[in-house]
GROMACS .gro file of C-alpha atoms in nm:
model
  498
    1MET     CA    1  -0.647   0.949   0.592
    2ARG     CA    2  -0.549   1.268   0.416
    3THR     CA    3  -0.845   1.505   0.392
    4ASP     CA    4  -0.675   1.839   0.321
    5PHE     CA    5  -0.586   1.774  -0.043
    6SER     CA    6  -0.787   1.952  -0.313
    7PRO     CA    7  -0.696   1.831  -0.663
    8GLY     CA    8  -0.927   2.077  -0.837
    9ALA     CA    9  -1.094   2.009  -1.167
   10LEU     CA   10  -0.949   1.724  -1.371
   11PRO     CA   11  -0.927   1.733  -1.751
   12THR     CA   12  -1.148   1.551  -1.995
   13ARG     CA   13  -1.026   1.206  -2.101
   14GLU     CA   14  -0.910   1.217  -2.462
   15HIS     CA   15  -0.718   0.995  -2.698
   16LEU     CA   16  -0.349   1.070  -2.652
   17PRO     CA   17  -0.158   1.184  -2.961
   18ALA     CA   18   0.153   0.998  -3.065
   19GLY     CA   19   0.364   1.308  -2.995
   20ASP     CA   20   0.722   1.369  -3.084
   21ALA     CA   21   0.969   1.084  -3.106
   22GLY     CA   22   1.150   1.196  -2.792
   23THR     CA   23   0.838   1.222  -2.578
   24PRO     CA   24   0.742   0.891  -2.412
   25VAL     CA   25   0.372   0.815  -2.392
   26LEU     CA   26   0.422   0.512  -2.165
   27ASP     CA   27   0.648   0.484  -1.862
   28VAL     CA   28   0.674   0.126  -1.729
   29VAL     CA   29   0.812   0.120  -1.375
   30ILE     CA   30   0.979  -0.194  -1.240
   31PRO     CA   31   1.011  -0.176  -0.859
   32VAL     CA   32   1.299  -0.394  -0.740
   33TYR     CA   33   1.465  -0.496  -0.416
   34ASN     CA   34   1.773  -0.719  -0.434
   35GLU     CA   35   1.700  -0.847  -0.784
   36GLU     CA   36   2.049  -0.861  -0.931
   37LYS     CA   37   1.980  -1.192  -1.109
   38ASP     CA   38   1.639  -1.121  -1.260
   39LEU     CA   39   1.672  -0.751  -1.341
   40ARG     CA   40   1.868  -0.768  -1.668
   41PRO     CA   41   1.659  -1.047  -1.830
   42CYS     CA   42   1.341  -0.865  -1.730
   43VAL     CA   43   1.441  -0.524  -1.864
   44VAL     CA   44   1.592  -0.658  -2.185
   45GLY     CA   45   1.291  -0.879  -2.251
   46LEU     CA   46   1.048  -0.594  -2.181
   47TYR     CA   47   1.246  -0.354  -2.399
   48GLU     CA   48   1.253  -0.596  -2.693
   49HIS     CA   49   0.881  -0.661  -2.659
   50LEU     CA   50   0.791  -0.292  -2.649
   51ARG     CA   51   1.023  -0.212  -2.939
   52ARG     CA   52   0.849  -0.474  -3.154
   53THR     CA   53   0.487  -0.424  -3.054
   54PHE     CA   54   0.425  -0.083  -2.894
   55PRO     CA   55   0.333   0.190  -3.146
   56TYR     CA   56   0.418   0.485  -2.917
   57ALA     CA   57   0.739   0.613  -2.764
   58PHE     CA   58   0.806   0.447  -2.429
   59ARG     CA   59   1.037   0.444  -2.131
   60ILE     CA   60   1.133   0.176  -1.877
   61THR     CA   61   1.220   0.302  -1.528
   62ILE     CA   62   1.391   0.080  -1.272
   63ALA     CA   63   1.280   0.186  -0.923
   64ASP     CA   64   1.534   0.042  -0.680
   65ASN     CA   65   1.411   0.073  -0.322
   66ALA     CA   66   1.712   0.027  -0.094
   67SER     CA   67   1.868  -0.285  -0.248
   68THR     CA   68   2.173  -0.413  -0.062
   69ASP     CA   69   2.319  -0.630  -0.341
   70SER     CA   70   2.449  -0.529  -0.685
   71THR     CA   71   2.103  -0.434  -0.817
   72PRO     CA   72   2.189  -0.059  -0.836
   73ARG     CA   73   2.495  -0.131  -1.051
   74VAL     CA   74   2.297  -0.357  -1.283
   75ALA     CA   75   2.032  -0.085  -1.317
   76ALA     CA   76   2.295   0.180  -1.393
   77ARG     CA   77   2.453  -0.037  -1.664
   78LEU     CA   78   2.115  -0.100  -1.825
   79ALA     CA   79   2.039   0.274  -1.824
   80ALA     CA   80   2.374   0.342  -1.989
   81GLU     CA   81   2.329   0.073  -2.254
   82ILE     CA   82   1.964   0.139  -2.352
   83ALA     CA   83   1.843   0.491  -2.419
   84GLU     CA   84   1.483   0.405  -2.326
   85VAL     CA   85   1.582   0.276  -1.979
   86GLY     CA   86   1.620   0.497  -1.673
   87SER     CA   87   1.712   0.415  -1.314
   88PHE     CA   88   1.595   0.565  -0.990
   89ARG     CA   89   1.717   0.473  -0.642
   90LEU     CA   90   1.540   0.530  -0.311
   91GLY     CA   91   1.692   0.496   0.033
   92GLN     CA   92   1.395   0.317   0.187
   93LYS     CA   93   1.208  -0.004   0.110
   94GLY     CA   94   0.846  -0.016   0.000
   95ARG     CA   95   0.692  -0.098  -0.335
   96GLY     CA   96   0.420   0.162  -0.288
   97LEU     CA   97   0.677   0.426  -0.198
   98ALA     CA   98   0.880   0.345  -0.509
   99LEU     CA   99   0.577   0.360  -0.738
  100ARG     CA  100   0.443   0.680  -0.589
  101THR     CA  101   0.783   0.851  -0.609
  102VAL     CA  102   0.859   0.757  -0.970
  103TRP     CA  103   0.503   0.804  -1.096
  104SER     CA  104   0.488   1.151  -0.940
  105ALA     CA  105   0.813   1.255  -1.107
  106SER     CA  106   0.736   1.105  -1.450
  107ASP     CA  107   0.628   1.320  -1.744
  108ALA     CA  108   0.465   1.033  -1.940
  109PRO     CA  109   0.084   1.055  -1.970
  110ILE     CA  110   0.045   0.678  -1.913
  111LEU     CA  111   0.212   0.521  -1.609
  112ALA     CA  112   0.238   0.145  -1.559
  113TYR     CA  113   0.425  -0.102  -1.346
  114MET     CA  114   0.503  -0.471  -1.354
  115ASP     CA  115   0.692  -0.717  -1.136
  116VAL     CA  116   1.049  -0.801  -1.220
  117ASP     CA  117   0.990  -1.176  -1.233
  118LEU     CA  118   0.788  -1.146  -1.560
  119SER     CA  119   0.518  -1.372  -1.417
  120THR     CA  120   0.263  -1.195  -1.638
  121ASP     CA  121   0.273  -1.259  -2.011
  122LEU     CA  122   0.387  -0.940  -2.187
  123ASN     CA  123   0.126  -0.982  -2.458
  124ALA     CA  124  -0.122  -0.831  -2.212
  125LEU     CA  125   0.072  -0.503  -2.186
  126LEU     CA  126  -0.072  -0.334  -2.494
  127PRO     CA  127  -0.433  -0.435  -2.406
  128LEU     CA  128  -0.362  -0.301  -2.056
  129VAL     CA  129  -0.266   0.051  -2.161
  130ALA     CA  130  -0.480   0.083  -2.476
  131PRO     CA  131  -0.799   0.190  -2.289
  132LEU     CA  132  -0.597   0.460  -2.112
  133ILE     CA  133  -0.443   0.589  -2.433
  134SER     CA  134  -0.782   0.599  -2.605
  135GLY     CA  135  -0.941   0.791  -2.318
  136HIS     CA  136  -1.189   0.514  -2.237
  137SER     CA  137  -1.065   0.434  -1.885
  138ASP     CA  138  -0.875   0.591  -1.596
  139LEU     CA  139  -0.696   0.286  -1.455
  140ALA     CA  140  -0.626  -0.063  -1.587
  141ILE     CA  141  -0.534  -0.381  -1.400
  142GLY     CA  142  -0.434  -0.729  -1.497
  143SER     CA  143  -0.658  -0.998  -1.348
  144ARG     CA  144  -0.553  -1.352  -1.272
  145LEU     CA  145  -0.905  -1.434  -1.152
  146ALA     CA  146  -1.092  -1.356  -1.474
  147ARG     CA  147  -1.260  -1.650  -1.643
  148THR     CA  148  -1.035  -1.636  -1.949
  149SER     CA  149  -0.711  -1.596  -1.752
  150ARG     CA  150  -0.465  -1.884  -1.760
  151VAL     CA  151  -0.278  -1.915  -1.431
  152VAL     CA  152  -0.020  -2.161  -1.304
  153ARG     CA  153   0.042  -2.145  -0.930
  154GLY     CA  154   0.023  -2.353  -0.616
  155PRO     CA  155  -0.295  -2.408  -0.413
  156LYS     CA  156  -0.164  -2.202  -0.119
  157ARG     CA  157  -0.123  -1.881  -0.321
  158GLU     CA  158  -0.445  -1.950  -0.507
  159PHE     CA  159  -0.638  -1.977  -0.180
  160ILE     CA  160  -0.478  -1.667  -0.030
  161SER     CA  161  -0.544  -1.458  -0.340
  162ARG     CA  162  -0.910  -1.556  -0.368
  163ALA     CA  163  -0.968  -1.521   0.006
  164TYR     CA  164  -0.817  -1.173   0.005
  165ASN     CA  165  -1.036  -1.060  -0.282
  166LEU     CA  166  -1.343  -1.204  -0.106
  167VAL     CA  167  -1.249  -0.995   0.199
  168LEU     CA  168  -1.232  -0.684  -0.018
  169ARG     CA  169  -1.568  -0.758  -0.175
  170GLY     CA  170  -1.734  -0.828   0.158
  171SER     CA  171  -1.585  -0.543   0.360
  172LEU     CA  172  -1.520  -0.263   0.108
  173GLN     CA  173  -1.770  -0.365  -0.164
  174ALA     CA  174  -1.485  -0.379  -0.417
  175ARG     CA  175  -1.598  -0.484  -0.765
  176PHE     CA  176  -1.257  -0.537  -0.926
  177SER     CA  177  -1.149  -0.899  -0.928
  178ASP     CA  178  -0.773  -0.895  -0.854
  179ALA     CA  179  -0.615  -0.630  -0.634
  180GLN     CA  180  -0.269  -0.785  -0.598
  181CYS     CA  181  -0.163  -0.867  -0.953
  182GLY     CA  182   0.162  -0.681  -1.020
  183PHE     CA  183   0.045  -0.551  -1.357
  184LYS     CA  184  -0.133  -0.214  -1.351
  185ALA     CA  185  -0.151   0.119  -1.533
  186ILE     CA  186  -0.296   0.463  -1.465
  187ARG     CA  187  -0.330   0.792  -1.649
  188ARG     CA  188  -0.090   1.053  -1.511
  189ASP     CA  189  -0.359   1.319  -1.460
  190VAL     CA  190  -0.553   1.067  -1.252
  191ALA     CA  191  -0.242   0.970  -1.056
  192GLN     CA  192  -0.168   1.332  -0.969
  193ALA     CA  193  -0.512   1.367  -0.812
  194LEU     CA  194  -0.538   1.019  -0.658
  195LEU     CA  195  -0.192   0.944  -0.517
  196PRO     CA  196  -0.203   1.214  -0.245
  197LEU     CA  197  -0.498   1.027  -0.092
  198VAL     CA  198  -0.308   0.693  -0.079
  199GLU     CA  199  -0.120   0.649   0.247
  200ASP     CA  200   0.028   0.300   0.223
  201THR     CA  201   0.387   0.268   0.101
  202GLY     CA  202   0.408  -0.111   0.084
  203TRP     CA  203   0.212  -0.394  -0.073
  204PHE     CA  204  -0.131  -0.253   0.020
  205PHE     CA  205  -0.062   0.047  -0.205
  206ASP     CA  206  -0.234  -0.120  -0.502
  207THR     CA  207  -0.547  -0.212  -0.309
  208GLU     CA  208  -0.585   0.130  -0.150
  209MET     CA  209  -0.543   0.306  -0.484
  210LEU     CA  210  -0.802   0.083  -0.653
  211VAL     CA  211  -1.059   0.112  -0.372
  212LEU     CA  212  -1.035   0.491  -0.365
  213ALA     CA  213  -1.052   0.512  -0.744
  214GLU     CA  214  -1.359   0.290  -0.756
  215ARG     CA  215  -1.535   0.481  -0.477
  216ALA     CA  216  -1.456   0.807  -0.659
  217GLY     CA  217  -1.640   0.682  -0.967
  218LEU     CA  218  -1.333   0.638  -1.187
  219ARG     CA  219  -1.339   0.371  -1.456
  220ILE     CA  220  -1.118   0.064  -1.398
  221HIS     CA  221  -1.049  -0.164  -1.694
  222GLU     CA  222  -0.959  -0.529  -1.629
  223VAL     CA  223  -0.747  -0.739  -1.862
  224PRO     CA  224  -0.731  -1.121  -1.831
  225VAL     CA  225  -0.368  -1.226  -1.810
  226ASP     CA  226  -0.162  -1.543  -1.842
  227TRP     CA  227   0.039  -1.575  -1.524
  228VAL     CA  228   0.298  -1.823  -1.396
  229ASP     CA  229   0.394  -1.823  -1.029
  230ASP     CA  230   0.752  -1.739  -0.938
  231PRO     CA  231   0.872  -2.012  -0.699
  232ASP     CA  232   1.161  -1.791  -0.581
  233SER     CA  233   0.939  -1.503  -0.468
  234THR     CA  234   1.064  -1.331  -0.151
  235VAL     CA  235   0.723  -1.199  -0.043
  236HIS     CA  236   0.646  -1.274   0.323
  237ILE     CA  237   0.289  -1.400   0.291
  238VAL     CA  238   0.184  -1.389   0.658
  239ARG     CA  239   0.333  -1.046   0.726
  240THR     CA  240   0.192  -0.905   0.403
  241ALA     CA  241  -0.154  -1.048   0.475
  242THR     CA  242  -0.152  -0.896   0.824
  243GLU     CA  243  -0.056  -0.553   0.693
  244ASP     CA  244  -0.319  -0.580   0.420
  245LEU     CA  245  -0.594  -0.656   0.673
  246LYS     CA  246  -0.486  -0.355   0.876
  247GLY     CA  247  -0.511  -0.147   0.560
  248VAL     CA  248  -0.860  -0.281   0.486
  249TRP     CA  249  -0.971  -0.180   0.836
  250ARG     CA  250  -0.819   0.169   0.798
  251ILE     CA  251  -0.982   0.230   0.460
  252GLY     CA  252  -1.317   0.091   0.574
  253ARG     CA  253  -1.319   0.317   0.877
  254ALA     CA  254  -1.232   0.623   0.668
  255LEU     CA  255  -1.501   0.545   0.411
  256ALA     CA  256  -1.763   0.483   0.680
  257GLY     CA  257  -1.677   0.814   0.848
  258GLY     CA  258  -1.688   1.008   0.521
  259SER     CA  259  -1.345   1.163   0.586
  260LEU     CA  260  -1.213   1.106   0.232
  261PRO     CA  261  -1.284   1.389  -0.018
  262LEU     CA  262  -1.369   1.145  -0.297
  263ASP     CA  263  -1.649   1.368  -0.427
  264ARG     CA  264  -1.379   1.595  -0.567
  265LEU     CA  265  -1.276   1.317  -0.805
  266ALA     CA  266  -1.619   1.182  -0.896
  267ARG     CA  267  -1.679   1.163  -1.272
  268PRO     CA  268  -1.456   1.453  -1.375
  269PHE     CA  269  -1.355   1.309  -1.711
  270GLY     CA  270  -1.587   1.442  -1.979
  271ASP     CA  271  -1.945   1.374  -2.079
  272ASP     CA  272  -2.097   1.126  -1.836
  273PRO     CA  273  -2.449   1.027  -1.945
  274ARG     CA  274  -2.555   1.030  -1.581
  275ASP     CA  275  -2.486   1.405  -1.572
  276ARG     CA  276  -2.708   1.488  -1.868
  277GLU     CA  277  -3.032   1.674  -1.823
  278ILE     CA  278  -3.298   1.469  -2.006
  279ALA     CA  279  -3.662   1.572  -2.015
  280ASP     CA  280  -3.890   1.366  -1.793
  281VAL     CA  281  -3.596   1.164  -1.655
  282PRO     CA  282  -3.497   1.295  -1.309
  283ARG     CA  283  -3.128   1.244  -1.232
  284GLY     CA  284  -3.058   0.950  -1.004
  285LEU     CA  285  -3.426   0.884  -0.937
  286ALA     CA  286  -3.417   0.504  -0.984
  287ARG     CA  287  -3.116   0.454  -0.755
  288GLN     CA  288  -3.260   0.688  -0.493
  289LEU     CA  289  -3.595   0.510  -0.499
  290VAL     CA  290  -3.429   0.173  -0.437
  291GLY     CA  291  -3.221   0.310  -0.151
  292PHE     CA  292  -3.514   0.496   0.000
  293CYS     CA  293  -3.737   0.188  -0.011
  294ALA     CA  294  -3.472  -0.025   0.159
  295VAL     CA  295  -3.415   0.234   0.431
  296GLY     CA  296  -3.791   0.288   0.464
  297ALA     CA  297  -3.860  -0.083   0.513
  298LEU     CA  298  -3.602  -0.108   0.791
  299SER     CA  299  -3.724   0.218   0.948
  300THR     CA  300  -4.085   0.099   0.946
  301LEU     CA  301  -3.987  -0.226   1.116
  302PHE     CA  302  -3.784  -0.031   1.372
  303TYR     CA  303  -4.079   0.207   1.426
  304LEU     CA  304  -4.329  -0.075   1.482
  305VAL     CA  305  -4.099  -0.245   1.734
  306LEU     CA  306  -4.053   0.082   1.925
  307TYR     CA  307  -4.426   0.150   1.916
  308SER     CA  308  -4.512  -0.196   2.046
  309LEU     CA  309  -4.263  -0.162   2.333
  310SER     CA  310  -4.374   0.193   2.423
  311ARG     CA  311  -4.744   0.100   2.401
  312GLN     CA  312  -4.701  -0.131   2.699
  313VAL     CA  313  -4.618   0.160   2.931
  314SER     CA  314  -4.798   0.456   2.769
  315GLY     CA  315  -5.094   0.558   2.560
  316SER     CA  316  -5.114   0.514   2.187
  317GLN     CA  317  -5.049   0.880   2.103
  318THR     CA  318  -4.742   0.904   2.329
  319ALA     CA  319  -4.603   0.574   2.206
  320ASN     CA  320  -4.658   0.677   1.846
  321ALA     CA  321  -4.484   1.015   1.890
  322LEU     CA  322  -4.184   0.864   2.068
  323ALA     CA  323  -4.139   0.579   1.820
  324LEU     CA  324  -4.183   0.809   1.523
  325LEU     CA  325  -3.932   1.063   1.656
  326VAL     CA  326  -3.655   0.809   1.716
  327SER     CA  327  -3.712   0.629   1.387
  328ALA     CA  328  -3.731   0.960   1.197
  329ILE     CA  329  -3.387   1.067   1.322
  330ALA     CA  330  -3.240   0.731   1.224
  331ASN     CA  331  -3.425   0.741   0.890
  332THR     CA  332  -3.291   1.088   0.804
  333ALA     CA  333  -2.933   0.986   0.887
  334ALA     CA  334  -2.958   0.665   0.684
  335ASN     CA  335  -3.115   0.835   0.381
  336ARG     CA  336  -2.860   1.113   0.398
  337ARG     CA  337  -2.572   0.868   0.369
  338LEU     CA  338  -2.712   0.576   0.169
  339THR     CA  339  -2.987   0.717  -0.053
  340PHE     CA  340  -2.864   1.065  -0.140
  341GLY     CA  341  -2.490   1.003  -0.100
  342VAL     CA  342  -2.417   1.294   0.136
  343ARG     CA  343  -2.085   1.230   0.313
  344GLY     CA  344  -1.912   1.414   0.591
  345ARG     CA  345  -2.062   1.616   0.874
  346GLY     CA  346  -2.127   1.933   0.677
  347GLY     CA  347  -2.495   2.027   0.687
  348ALA     CA  348  -2.586   1.732   0.910
  349VAL     CA  349  -2.759   1.950   1.171
  350ARG     CA  350  -2.958   2.136   0.905
  351HIS     CA  351  -3.059   1.807   0.743
  352GLN     CA  352  -3.180   1.669   1.077
  353ALA     CA  353  -3.373   1.991   1.146
  354GLN     CA  354  -3.544   1.969   0.808
  355GLY     CA  355  -3.602   1.599   0.871
  356LEU     CA  356  -3.784   1.688   1.192
  357VAL     CA  357  -4.019   1.910   0.992
  358VAL     CA  358  -4.088   1.613   0.768
  359PHE     CA  359  -4.132   1.408   1.086
  360ALA     CA  360  -4.396   1.654   1.208
  361ILE     CA  361  -4.593   1.603   0.888
  362GLY     CA  362  -4.574   1.226   0.931
  363LEU     CA  363  -4.676   1.263   1.296
  364CYS     CA  364  -4.985   1.456   1.192
  365LEU     CA  365  -5.080   1.183   0.945
  366THR     CA  366  -5.030   0.893   1.186
  367SER     CA  367  -5.174   1.071   1.490
  368GLY     CA  368  -5.475   1.178   1.288
  369SER     CA  369  -5.527   0.820   1.176
  370LEU     CA  370  -5.512   0.695   1.536
  371ALA     CA  371  -5.749   0.967   1.648
  372ALA     CA  372  -5.996   0.869   1.377
  373LEU     CA  373  -5.967   0.504   1.478
  374ASN     CA  374  -6.025   0.583   1.847
  375ALA     CA  375  -6.325   0.796   1.753
  376ALA     CA  376  -6.471   0.507   1.557
  377THR     CA  377  -6.429   0.248   1.834
  378ASP     CA  378  -6.354   0.272   2.204
  379SER     CA  379  -6.102  -0.016   2.234
  380PRO     CA  380  -5.953  -0.105   1.896
  381PRO     CA  381  -5.740  -0.424   1.892
  382HIS     CA  382  -5.364  -0.386   1.866
  383SER     CA  383  -5.356  -0.549   1.524
  384THR     CA  384  -5.601  -0.290   1.392
  385GLU     CA  385  -5.384  -0.008   1.531
  386LEU     CA  386  -5.080  -0.152   1.354
  387ALA     CA  387  -5.270  -0.184   1.025
  388VAL     CA  388  -5.387   0.179   1.044
  389LEU     CA  389  -5.035   0.296   1.129
  390ILE     CA  390  -4.884   0.100   0.838
  391ALA     CA  391  -5.131   0.261   0.595
  392ALA     CA  392  -5.063   0.607   0.738
  393ASN     CA  393  -4.689   0.549   0.724
  394LEU     CA  394  -4.708   0.451   0.359
  395ALA     CA  395  -4.867   0.786   0.278
  396ALA     CA  396  -4.615   0.964   0.500
  397THR     CA  397  -4.329   0.774   0.334
  398MET     CA  398  -4.427   0.889  -0.014
  399LEU     CA  399  -4.447   1.247   0.106
  400ARG     CA  400  -4.114   1.208   0.292
  401PHE     CA  401  -3.932   1.096  -0.022
  402LEU     CA  402  -4.063   1.390  -0.222
  403LEU     CA  403  -3.962   1.636   0.050
  404PHE     CA  404  -3.622   1.473   0.097
  405ARG     CA  405  -3.549   1.491  -0.275
  406ALA     CA  406  -3.688   1.838  -0.343
  407TRP     CA  407  -3.605   2.018  -0.018
  408VAL     CA  408  -3.381   1.843   0.235
  409PHE     CA  409  -3.109   1.680   0.022
  410VAL     CA  410  -3.141   1.891  -0.291
  411ASP     CA  411  -2.813   1.940  -0.485
  412ARG     CA  412  -2.764   2.311  -0.420
  413HIS     CA  413  -2.443   2.326  -0.623
  414GLY     CA  414  -2.534   2.096  -0.911
  415ASP     CA  415  -2.659   2.370  -1.145
  416SER     CA  416  -2.357   2.590  -1.086
  417ARG     CA  417  -2.121   2.301  -1.154
  418ARG     CA  418  -2.302   2.198  -1.471
  419ASN     CA  419  -2.319   2.557  -1.597
  420ALA     CA  420  -1.958   2.641  -1.516
  421PRO     CA  421  -1.737   2.746  -1.809
  422PRO     CA  422  -1.545   2.447  -1.947
  423VAL     CA  423  -1.219   2.642  -1.978
  424ALA     CA  424  -1.146   2.638  -1.607
  425ALA     CA  425  -1.202   2.265  -1.588
  426HIS     CA  426  -1.017   2.149  -1.897
  427GLY     CA  427  -0.720   2.365  -1.960
  428PRO     CA  428  -0.559   2.707  -1.954
  429SER     CA  429  -0.759   3.012  -2.053
  430SER     CA  430  -0.790   3.089  -2.420
  431PRO     CA  431  -0.660   3.423  -2.548
  432GLY     CA  432  -1.000   3.582  -2.532
  433SER     CA  433  -1.116   3.440  -2.205
  434SER     CA  434  -1.089   3.554  -1.849
  435THR     CA  435  -0.753   3.514  -1.680
  436THR     CA  436  -0.899   3.386  -1.358
  437GLY     CA  437  -0.866   3.016  -1.281
  438THR     CA  438  -0.723   2.762  -1.044
  439ALA     CA  439  -0.370   2.651  -0.985
  440HIS     CA  440  -0.450   2.337  -1.175
  441ASP     CA  441  -0.513   2.545  -1.488
  442GLU     CA  442  -0.152   2.662  -1.479
  443GLN     CA  443  -0.023   2.308  -1.449
  444GLN     CA  444  -0.200   2.150  -1.746
  445GLN     CA  445   0.032   1.910  -1.921
  446PRO     CA  446   0.094   1.898  -2.298
  447TYR     CA  447  -0.142   1.603  -2.348
  448GLU     CA  448  -0.434   1.786  -2.180
  449ARG     CA  449  -0.613   1.971  -2.461
  450HIS     CA  450  -0.896   2.223  -2.458
  451HIS     CA  451  -1.242   2.077  -2.448
  452ARG     CA  452  -1.382   2.370  -2.647
  453HIS     CA  453  -1.247   2.669  -2.836
  454ARG     CA  454  -1.394   2.943  -3.047
  455PRO     CA  455  -1.432   2.880  -3.423
  456ASP     CA  456  -1.210   3.176  -3.507
  457GLU     CA  457  -0.907   3.051  -3.314
  458GLN     CA  458  -0.678   2.754  -3.350
  459PRO     CA  459  -0.652   2.499  -3.070
  460PRO     CA  460  -0.327   2.527  -2.873
  461ARG     CA  461  -0.034   2.323  -3.002
  462PRO     CA  462   0.095   2.072  -2.747
  463GLN     CA  463   0.438   2.163  -2.615
  464PRO     CA  464   0.675   1.872  -2.549
  465PRO     CA  465   0.796   1.842  -2.190
  466ALA     CA  466   1.156   1.865  -2.086
  467PRO     CA  467   1.367   1.561  -2.177
  468TYR     CA  468   1.369   1.285  -1.920
  469ASP     CA  469   1.694   1.212  -1.747
  470THR     CA  470   1.746   0.839  -1.783
  471THR     CA  471   2.030   0.835  -1.530
  472ARG     CA  472   1.849   0.980  -1.233
  473SER     CA  473   1.993   0.864  -0.906
  474ARG     CA  474   1.937   0.924  -0.541
  475ALA     CA  475   2.162   1.228  -0.555
  476ASP     CA  476   1.925   1.392  -0.803
  477ALA     CA  477   1.623   1.353  -0.578
  478ASP     CA  478   1.645   1.709  -0.447
  479HIS     CA  479   1.607   1.844  -0.800
  480LEU     CA  480   1.298   1.644  -0.894
  481PRO     CA  481   0.964   1.825  -0.918
  482TRP     CA  482   0.827   1.683  -0.596
  483SER     CA  483   0.463   1.772  -0.533
  484ASP     CA  484   0.192   1.682  -0.286
  485ALA     CA  485   0.151   1.360  -0.485
  486THR     CA  486   0.501   1.248  -0.384
  487VAL     CA  487   0.605   1.118  -0.048
  488PRO     CA  488   0.973   1.211  -0.003
  489PRO     CA  489   1.174   0.899   0.077
  490GLN     CA  490   1.163   0.933   0.455
  491HIS     CA  491   0.923   0.656   0.552
  492THR     CA  492   1.027   0.306   0.626
  493ASP     CA  493   0.842  -0.009   0.539
  494PRO     CA  494   0.909  -0.322   0.744
  495ARG     CA  495   0.825  -0.556   0.455
  496ASN     CA  496   1.045  -0.674   0.177
  497SER     CA  497   0.948  -0.500  -0.146
  498ARG     CA  498   0.980  -0.625  -0.493
   0.00000   0.00000   0.00000
């Protein structure tokens, strides 16, 4: 997984203005591979639907990934006939590669894609992108598995789709209902920060993007869709399923190892109520308490088992110290990852060292309790020892949580992030502000407005981007504004893409 990408601060979500007539707000990408028969009806039907129903300027981009039939010629004719249609040709196959390439080069603030077979009813397109235009959500997906969706397809595809989503829920804790529906949209500022982290260039591209977005705390909006199966689909089900399972394993391993810098994307879009400082309401206390109690229950059980085993070969004090030491190390590691959400290896040694100090306090409590019990009776029964240790551990657990929260896993950068000037995070510097900032500040797009400005100055006027070339071809690829978010068309994908 890519871990060297630093997207910087992302802008606040805001309702997008209608803009000038020549500036598209929505760019709908249609990835195609050998679709000479279906391409024209799809594009014409989509264009007519958008022209009638969509209140903003739009563009339709045909992303041809290495078709070997007359698809490129059909796409070129459509681009020449309809001003709102553009064509783009890649030399390699891969739906994910096509989407990443075109989305990265697009200047539209809302990016969407749909399959060429028009399986999804187009009436869901406006509800799909509306939450992104309004600033409510970061990504939007069509769902064939929602309760109000109306779907017509065979039992084989129905079983495979539901089984795949159950795998995602069980292995990656995904909460979205349909990862594979070819009907999705994303805000461009989110795509610029998220796409560099997505490695897959084929059919798993959608799933990987959604899992990373959800783990980063981004908001995903689901729209129930009406969907009719395409009986002529060229998707290789077995090969695609195998590649998808490999992708699930890769993502799961990266998430478990904490190698993905998802904390750089977490909740960057405006006023999140979870980030507010409210009197007498500690931030994240309820969630941390639940996680700490779950880890504590398992740690206590682990400790009692170790103590019982060690007690058979050693004295009570030695067995207690050994069991408490091993369980304390495991408890600190589990609370670090699960309760307080610390990922990666940074600070792990310091956290364990501080955890050992907390362990010493717990050792004093439990050892003192055993000493008092042994002073009261010469040969206490084993059940009495366990009861005394449980009571002592409860007191030690309460103290451990307080020390973990206030000393070991304290957010040392939270105050500086919350008190940082909003200019650096939301847009270029105002005329009276400091000129220092990040590279992201210099790349703010026209739809990214200032979050705050002084009362005596006018907010900056959005500048329209350069006109979009609707006849882009493979020969123009060297002139496109490729960035880290774009994978140049050099990778191959063994699967058919459409």
